[in-house]
Amino acid sequence: MTRVATFGNYQSALLDLMKAQTRAADAQERVATQKNATDLTGFGRQSETLTAMKGAQSRIQGFLDTAGAVSARLVTQDLAMNQISDGIAGIREALGNAIATESGGSLMLDLEGQFQAIRGGLNMRHHGGYLFSGASTSTTPLDAANLTELLAAPTVASLFNNDTLKTASRVAEGTTLETGFLADELGSDVMSILRSIQAYHTTPGSGPLSGRLSEDQKAFLAARINELEQAGTAMIDKIARTGSLANQVDSVAAGHEAQKDALAELLADRTDANMAEAITDLQLSEVAIQASAQVINQLRQVSLLNYLS
């Protein structure tokens, strides 16, 4: 004779109910998070692969952050160098006008204004630090506040406080770009020219450079124009190099963005839940829960105790 135990029936139905509830909880979690699991344990053997991909994502994001910071710095650097270049062009124009009109009436005043523009470019700041001071970003690169102080300094080199360390940034694996310039390499030539003009202006016999200009004074200023042309060309070359560096950084950043997107797709393939499947599993598990609950309810009516009574 086959024996049927009430306890065994209850236990079987209860286990079915618990399994259905577990499946429902898992499906609900997938629907809510849109992920197959919420931690690496849930991905089993794929966890090592996912960890490696996450690490690669972090490295790429770090390079992208660096590229963004470098790009912003290069934009400010380009602005400062163009300001210096415009100042050099302004000095050339002022000297040319003085020679053309044979008058130095406002020449030194114009040169003072251009000196201040160049000084502003050399002392340009970015995120609180001086652009062209090297590693000593808290030190003002150029000390002289006017042409008088420029002439009073022992040498032009003594006016510059920058060190010799140029800014370099690692924008990719094995790729480090030297993107910085130093104040002395940008401003020494034009400061030497301005210093010589100021010295000529204040020296008895040759100066002052005011009123009607003599032939000697015009010849002196013409020679300075030739020197300014060379200084201006050198500055334009440095501006072009800054533009080339900016393009290189943008190109590297674009490559990183492509890698980041590709990794994101690979991760999504492995971690994102199939929403249609998850919703179907949730609905089926809810049906299973209801069915198990009904079975348990019916078992209450078929207890052996009922027959014994």
CSV table of C-alpha atoms in Angstrom, one decimal:
chain,number,residue,atom,x,y,z
A,1,MET,CA,0.0,0.0,0.0
A,2,THR,CA,1.3,3.5,-1.0
A,3,ARG,CA,1.5,5.9,1.9
A,4,VAL,CA,0.9,9.6,1.5
A,5,ALA,CA,2.4,11.9,4.2
A,6,THR,CA,0.7,15.2,4.8
A,7,PHE,CA,4.0,16.7,5.9
A,8,GLY,CA,5.7,15.6,2.7
A,9,ASN,CA,3.0,17.3,0.5
A,10,TYR,CA,3.3,20.5,2.4
A,11,GLN,CA,7.1,20.5,2.2
A,12,SER,CA,7.1,19.9,-1.5
A,13,ALA,CA,4.5,22.7,-2.1
A,14,LEU,CA,6.4,25.1,0.1
A,15,LEU,CA,9.6,24.4,-1.7
A,16,ASP,CA,7.9,25.1,-5.0
A,17,LEU,CA,6.6,28.4,-3.6
A,18,MET,CA,10.0,29.4,-2.3
A,19,LYS,CA,11.6,28.7,-5.7
A,20,ALA,CA,9.0,30.7,-7.5
A,21,GLN,CA,9.5,33.6,-5.1
A,22,THR,CA,13.3,33.4,-5.7
A,23,ARG,CA,12.7,33.5,-9.5
A,24,ALA,CA,10.4,36.4,-9.1
A,25,ALA,CA,12.9,38.4,-6.9
A,26,ASP,CA,15.6,37.7,-9.5
A,27,ALA,CA,13.4,38.8,-12.4
A,28,GLN,CA,12.2,41.9,-10.5
A,29,GLU,CA,15.9,42.9,-9.8
A,30,ARG,CA,16.7,42.5,-13.5
A,31,VAL,CA,13.7,44.6,-14.5
A,32,ALA,CA,14.6,47.3,-11.9
A,33,THR,CA,18.3,47.5,-12.5
A,34,GLN,CA,18.3,46.5,-16.2
A,35,LYS,CA,21.4,44.4,-15.4
A,36,ASN,CA,21.9,40.7,-15.2
A,37,ALA,CA,23.4,41.0,-11.7
A,38,THR,CA,24.3,43.8,-9.3
A,39,ASP,CA,27.8,42.5,-8.3
A,40,LEU,CA,30.6,40.5,-9.8
A,41,THR,CA,29.5,37.3,-8.0
A,42,GLY,CA,26.4,37.2,-10.0
A,43,PHE,CA,28.3,37.1,-13.3
A,44,GLY,CA,30.3,33.9,-12.3
A,45,ARG,CA,33.1,33.1,-14.7
A,46,GLN,CA,32.7,36.4,-16.6
A,47,SER,CA,33.7,38.4,-13.5
A,48,GLU,CA,37.4,38.4,-14.4
A,49,THR,CA,36.7,39.6,-17.9
A,50,LEU,CA,34.4,42.3,-16.6
A,51,THR,CA,37.0,43.4,-14.1
A,52,ALA,CA,39.6,43.8,-16.8
A,53,MET,CA,37.2,45.7,-19.0
A,54,LYS,CA,36.2,48.0,-16.1
A,55,GLY,CA,39.9,48.7,-15.5
A,56,ALA,CA,40.5,49.5,-19.1
A,57,GLN,CA,37.5,51.9,-19.0
A,58,SER,CA,39.0,53.7,-16.0
A,59,ARG,CA,42.4,54.1,-17.7
A,60,ILE,CA,40.7,55.5,-20.8
A,61,GLN,CA,38.6,57.9,-18.8
A,62,GLY,CA,41.8,59.1,-17.0
A,63,PHE,CA,43.4,59.8,-20.4
A,64,LEU,CA,40.3,61.6,-21.5
A,65,ASP,CA,40.3,63.8,-18.4
A,66,THR,CA,44.0,64.6,-19.0
A,67,ALA,CA,43.3,65.4,-22.7
A,68,GLY,CA,40.5,67.7,-21.6
A,69,ALA,CA,42.7,69.5,-19.2
A,70,VAL,CA,45.5,69.8,-21.7
A,71,SER,CA,43.1,71.1,-24.4
A,72,ALA,CA,41.9,73.8,-22.0
A,73,ARG,CA,45.4,74.8,-21.1
A,74,LEU,CA,46.4,75.0,-24.8
A,75,VAL,CA,43.5,77.3,-25.5
A,76,THR,CA,44.6,79.7,-22.8
A,77,GLN,CA,48.2,79.3,-24.0
A,78,ASP,CA,47.2,80.2,-27.5
A,79,LEU,CA,45.4,83.3,-26.3
A,80,ALA,CA,48.5,84.4,-24.3
A,81,MET,CA,50.9,83.8,-27.2
A,82,ASN,CA,48.7,85.6,-29.6
A,83,GLN,CA,48.6,88.5,-27.2
A,84,ILE,CA,52.4,88.6,-27.2
A,85,SER,CA,52.5,88.3,-31.0
A,86,ASP,CA,50.0,91.2,-31.3
A,87,GLY,CA,52.2,93.2,-28.9
A,88,ILE,CA,55.3,92.6,-31.1
A,89,ALA,CA,53.3,93.6,-34.2
A,90,GLY,CA,52.1,96.7,-32.3
A,91,ILE,CA,55.7,97.7,-31.6
A,92,ARG,CA,56.7,97.3,-35.2
A,93,GLU,CA,53.7,99.4,-36.3
A,94,ALA,CA,54.6,102.2,-33.8
A,95,LEU,CA,58.2,102.2,-35.0
A,96,GLY,CA,57.2,102.2,-38.6
A,97,ASN,CA,54.8,105.1,-38.1
A,98,ALA,CA,57.5,107.1,-36.2
A,99,ILE,CA,59.9,106.6,-39.1
A,100,ALA,CA,57.3,107.4,-41.7
A,101,THR,CA,56.2,110.7,-40.0
A,102,GLU,CA,59.7,111.4,-38.8
A,103,SER,CA,58.2,112.1,-35.4
A,104,GLY,CA,58.6,110.3,-32.1
A,105,GLY,CA,56.0,112.4,-30.2
A,106,SER,CA,54.0,109.5,-28.8
A,107,LEU,CA,56.4,106.7,-29.6
A,108,MET,CA,57.5,105.8,-26.1
A,109,LEU,CA,53.9,106.0,-24.8
A,110,ASP,CA,52.9,103.5,-27.5
A,111,LEU,CA,55.8,101.3,-26.7
A,112,GLU,CA,54.8,101.3,-23.0
A,113,GLY,CA,51.3,100.2,-23.9
A,114,GLN,CA,52.7,97.3,-26.0
A,115,PHE,CA,55.1,96.4,-23.2
A,116,GLN,CA,52.1,96.0,-20.9
A,117,ALA,CA,50.2,93.8,-23.4
A,118,ILE,CA,53.3,91.5,-23.8
A,119,ARG,CA,53.8,91.5,-20.0
A,120,GLY,CA,50.2,90.4,-19.6
A,121,GLY,CA,50.6,87.6,-22.0
A,122,LEU,CA,53.8,86.4,-20.4
A,123,ASN,CA,52.2,86.5,-16.9
A,124,MET,CA,48.9,84.9,-18.1
A,125,ARG,CA,47.3,82.5,-15.5
A,126,HIS,CA,45.4,79.3,-16.0
A,127,HIS,CA,43.4,77.7,-13.1
A,128,GLY,CA,45.3,79.9,-10.7
A,129,GLY,CA,48.8,79.1,-11.9
A,130,TYR,CA,51.1,81.0,-14.3
A,131,LEU,CA,51.3,79.4,-17.7
A,132,PHE,CA,54.9,80.1,-18.6
A,133,SER,CA,56.7,79.8,-15.2
A,134,GLY,CA,57.5,76.1,-15.6
A,135,ALA,CA,57.0,74.0,-12.5
A,136,SER,CA,56.9,77.1,-10.3
A,137,THR,CA,53.4,78.0,-11.2
A,138,SER,CA,53.0,80.3,-8.2
A,139,THR,CA,56.0,82.5,-9.3
A,140,THR,CA,55.4,85.5,-11.5
A,141,PRO,CA,57.4,84.8,-14.7
A,142,LEU,CA,58.3,88.5,-15.5
A,143,ASP,CA,59.1,91.0,-12.8
A,144,ALA,CA,59.4,94.3,-14.7
A,145,ALA,CA,56.3,96.5,-14.4
A,146,ASN,CA,57.3,99.1,-17.0
A,147,LEU,CA,60.0,100.1,-19.4
A,148,THR,CA,61.9,101.9,-16.7
A,149,GLU,CA,62.2,98.8,-14.5
A,150,LEU,CA,63.1,96.8,-17.7
A,151,LEU,CA,66.1,99.1,-18.2
A,152,ALA,CA,67.1,99.1,-14.5
A,153,ALA,CA,67.5,95.3,-14.4
A,154,PRO,CA,71.1,94.1,-14.7
A,155,THR,CA,70.2,91.9,-17.6
A,156,VAL,CA,67.1,90.8,-19.5
A,157,ALA,CA,67.6,87.2,-18.2
A,158,SER,CA,67.4,88.5,-14.6
A,159,LEU,CA,63.9,89.7,-15.2
A,160,PHE,CA,62.5,86.1,-15.8
A,161,ASN,CA,61.8,83.9,-12.8
A,162,ASN,CA,60.6,80.7,-14.6
A,163,ASP,CA,62.5,77.5,-14.1
A,164,THR,CA,63.5,75.1,-16.9
A,165,LEU,CA,60.8,72.5,-16.5
A,166,LYS,CA,58.2,72.6,-19.3
A,167,THR,CA,54.7,71.2,-18.8
A,168,ALA,CA,54.4,67.6,-20.2
A,169,SER,CA,51.2,65.5,-20.1
A,170,ARG,CA,50.7,61.7,-20.6
A,171,VAL,CA,47.7,61.5,-22.9
A,172,ALA,CA,47.9,57.9,-23.9
A,173,GLU,CA,49.8,54.7,-23.2
A,174,GLY,CA,53.4,55.5,-24.2
A,175,THR,CA,52.5,59.0,-25.4
A,176,THR,CA,53.7,62.0,-23.4
A,177,LEU,CA,53.4,65.5,-25.0
A,178,GLU,CA,55.5,68.5,-24.0
A,179,THR,CA,52.9,71.2,-24.3
A,180,GLY,CA,54.3,74.0,-22.3
A,181,PHE,CA,56.6,77.0,-23.1
A,182,LEU,CA,58.7,79.1,-20.8
A,183,ALA,CA,58.4,82.9,-20.3
A,184,ASP,CA,62.1,83.5,-21.1
A,185,GLU,CA,62.0,81.7,-24.5
A,186,LEU,CA,58.8,83.6,-25.4
A,187,GLY,CA,59.8,87.1,-24.2
A,188,SER,CA,63.6,87.4,-24.2
A,189,ASP,CA,63.9,88.7,-27.7
A,190,VAL,CA,61.2,91.4,-27.6
A,191,MET,CA,62.3,92.4,-24.1
A,192,SER,CA,65.9,92.9,-25.4
A,193,ILE,CA,64.6,95.0,-28.2
A,194,LEU,CA,62.4,97.2,-25.9
A,195,ARG,CA,65.3,97.5,-23.4
A,196,SER,CA,67.7,98.7,-26.2
A,197,ILE,CA,65.1,101.3,-27.3
A,198,GLN,CA,64.5,102.5,-23.8
A,199,ALA,CA,68.3,102.8,-23.3
A,200,TYR,CA,68.7,104.7,-26.5
A,201,HIS,CA,65.8,107.0,-25.5
A,202,THR,CA,67.3,107.8,-22.1
A,203,THR,CA,70.9,108.2,-23.2
A,204,PRO,CA,72.1,111.8,-23.7
A,205,GLY,CA,73.2,112.4,-27.2
A,206,SER,CA,71.1,109.7,-28.8
A,207,GLY,CA,67.8,110.4,-27.2
A,208,PRO,CA,65.2,111.3,-26.4
A,209,LEU,CA,63.0,109.7,-29.0
A,210,SER,CA,60.5,112.6,-29.1
A,211,GLY,CA,59.8,115.4,-31.5
A,212,ARG,CA,61.4,115.3,-34.9
A,213,LEU,CA,63.5,112.2,-35.4
A,214,SER,CA,67.1,112.6,-36.7
A,215,GLU,CA,68.5,110.3,-39.4
A,216,ASP,CA,70.5,108.4,-36.8
A,217,GLN,CA,67.4,107.8,-34.7
A,218,LYS,CA,65.4,106.6,-37.8
A,219,ALA,CA,68.2,104.3,-38.7
A,220,PHE,CA,68.3,102.9,-35.2
A,221,LEU,CA,64.5,102.3,-35.2
A,222,ALA,CA,64.7,100.7,-38.6
A,223,ALA,CA,67.3,98.2,-37.3
A,224,ARG,CA,64.9,97.4,-34.4
A,225,ILE,CA,62.1,96.7,-36.9
A,226,ASN,CA,64.2,94.1,-38.6
A,227,GLU,CA,64.9,92.5,-35.2
A,228,LEU,CA,61.1,92.6,-34.4
A,229,GLU,CA,60.3,90.8,-37.7
A,230,GLN,CA,62.5,87.9,-36.6
A,231,ALA,CA,61.0,87.9,-33.1
A,232,GLY,CA,57.5,88.0,-34.6
A,233,THR,CA,58.3,85.1,-36.9
A,234,ALA,CA,59.6,83.0,-34.0
A,235,MET,CA,56.5,83.7,-32.0
A,236,ILE,CA,54.2,82.7,-34.9
A,237,ASP,CA,56.1,79.4,-35.2
A,238,LYS,CA,55.5,78.8,-31.5
A,239,ILE,CA,51.8,79.6,-31.9
A,240,ALA,CA,51.6,77.2,-34.9
A,241,ARG,CA,53.3,74.5,-32.7
A,242,THR,CA,50.6,75.1,-30.0
A,243,GLY,CA,47.9,74.6,-32.7
A,244,SER,CA,49.5,71.4,-33.9
A,245,LEU,CA,49.7,70.1,-30.3
A,246,ALA,CA,46.0,70.9,-29.8
A,247,ASN,CA,45.1,69.0,-32.9
A,248,GLN,CA,47.2,66.0,-31.8
A,249,VAL,CA,45.5,66.1,-28.4
A,250,ASP,CA,42.0,66.2,-30.0
A,251,SER,CA,43.0,63.3,-32.3
A,252,VAL,CA,44.1,61.2,-29.3
A,253,ALA,CA,41.0,62.1,-27.4
A,254,ALA,CA,38.8,61.1,-30.3
A,255,GLY,CA,40.6,57.7,-30.4
A,256,HIS,CA,40.0,57.3,-26.6
A,257,GLU,CA,36.3,58.1,-27.1
A,258,ALA,CA,36.0,55.5,-29.7
A,259,GLN,CA,37.6,52.9,-27.4
A,260,LYS,CA,35.4,54.0,-24.6
A,261,ASP,CA,32.3,53.5,-26.7
A,262,ALA,CA,33.4,50.1,-27.9
A,263,LEU,CA,34.1,48.9,-24.3
A,264,ALA,CA,30.8,50.2,-23.2
A,265,GLU,CA,29.1,48.1,-25.9
A,266,LEU,CA,31.0,45.0,-24.9
A,267,LEU,CA,30.1,45.5,-21.3
A,268,ALA,CA,26.5,46.1,-22.1
A,269,ASP,CA,26.4,42.8,-24.1
A,270,ARG,CA,27.6,41.0,-21.0
A,271,THR,CA,25.9,42.9,-18.2
A,272,ASP,CA,22.6,44.4,-19.6
A,273,ALA,CA,19.5,42.3,-19.0
A,274,ASN,CA,17.2,41.2,-21.8
A,275,MET,CA,14.2,43.3,-20.7
A,276,ALA,CA,11.7,41.3,-22.7
A,277,GLU,CA,13.0,38.0,-21.2
A,278,ALA,CA,13.1,39.6,-17.7
A,279,ILE,CA,9.5,40.8,-17.9
A,280,THR,CA,8.4,37.4,-19.1
A,281,ASP,CA,10.2,35.6,-16.3
A,282,LEU,CA,8.6,38.0,-13.8
A,283,GLN,CA,5.1,37.3,-15.1
A,284,LEU,CA,5.7,33.5,-15.2
A,285,SER,CA,7.1,33.5,-11.7
A,286,GLU,CA,4.1,35.5,-10.4
A,287,VAL,CA,1.8,32.8,-12.0
A,288,ALA,CA,3.9,30.1,-10.3
A,289,ILE,CA,3.7,31.8,-7.0
A,290,GLN,CA,-0.1,32.0,-7.3
A,291,ALA,CA,-0.3,28.3,-8.3
A,292,SER,CA,1.9,27.2,-5.4
A,293,ALA,CA,-0.2,29.2,-3.0
A,294,GLN,CA,-3.4,27.6,-4.3
A,295,VAL,CA,-1.8,24.2,-3.9
A,296,ILE,CA,-0.9,24.9,-0.3
A,297,ASN,CA,-4.4,26.2,0.4
A,298,GLN,CA,-5.9,23.0,-1.1
A,299,LEU,CA,-3.6,20.8,1.0
A,300,ARG,CA,-5.3,22.2,4.1
A,301,GLN,CA,-8.5,20.5,3.0
A,302,VAL,CA,-6.9,17.1,2.3
A,303,SER,CA,-5.1,16.5,5.5
A,304,LEU,CA,-5.2,12.9,6.8
A,305,LEU,CA,-6.5,14.3,10.1
A,306,ASN,CA,-9.7,15.2,8.3
A,307,TYR,CA,-10.3,11.6,7.3
A,308,LEU,CA,-9.4,10.3,10.8
A,309,SER,CA,-12.0,12.6,12.3
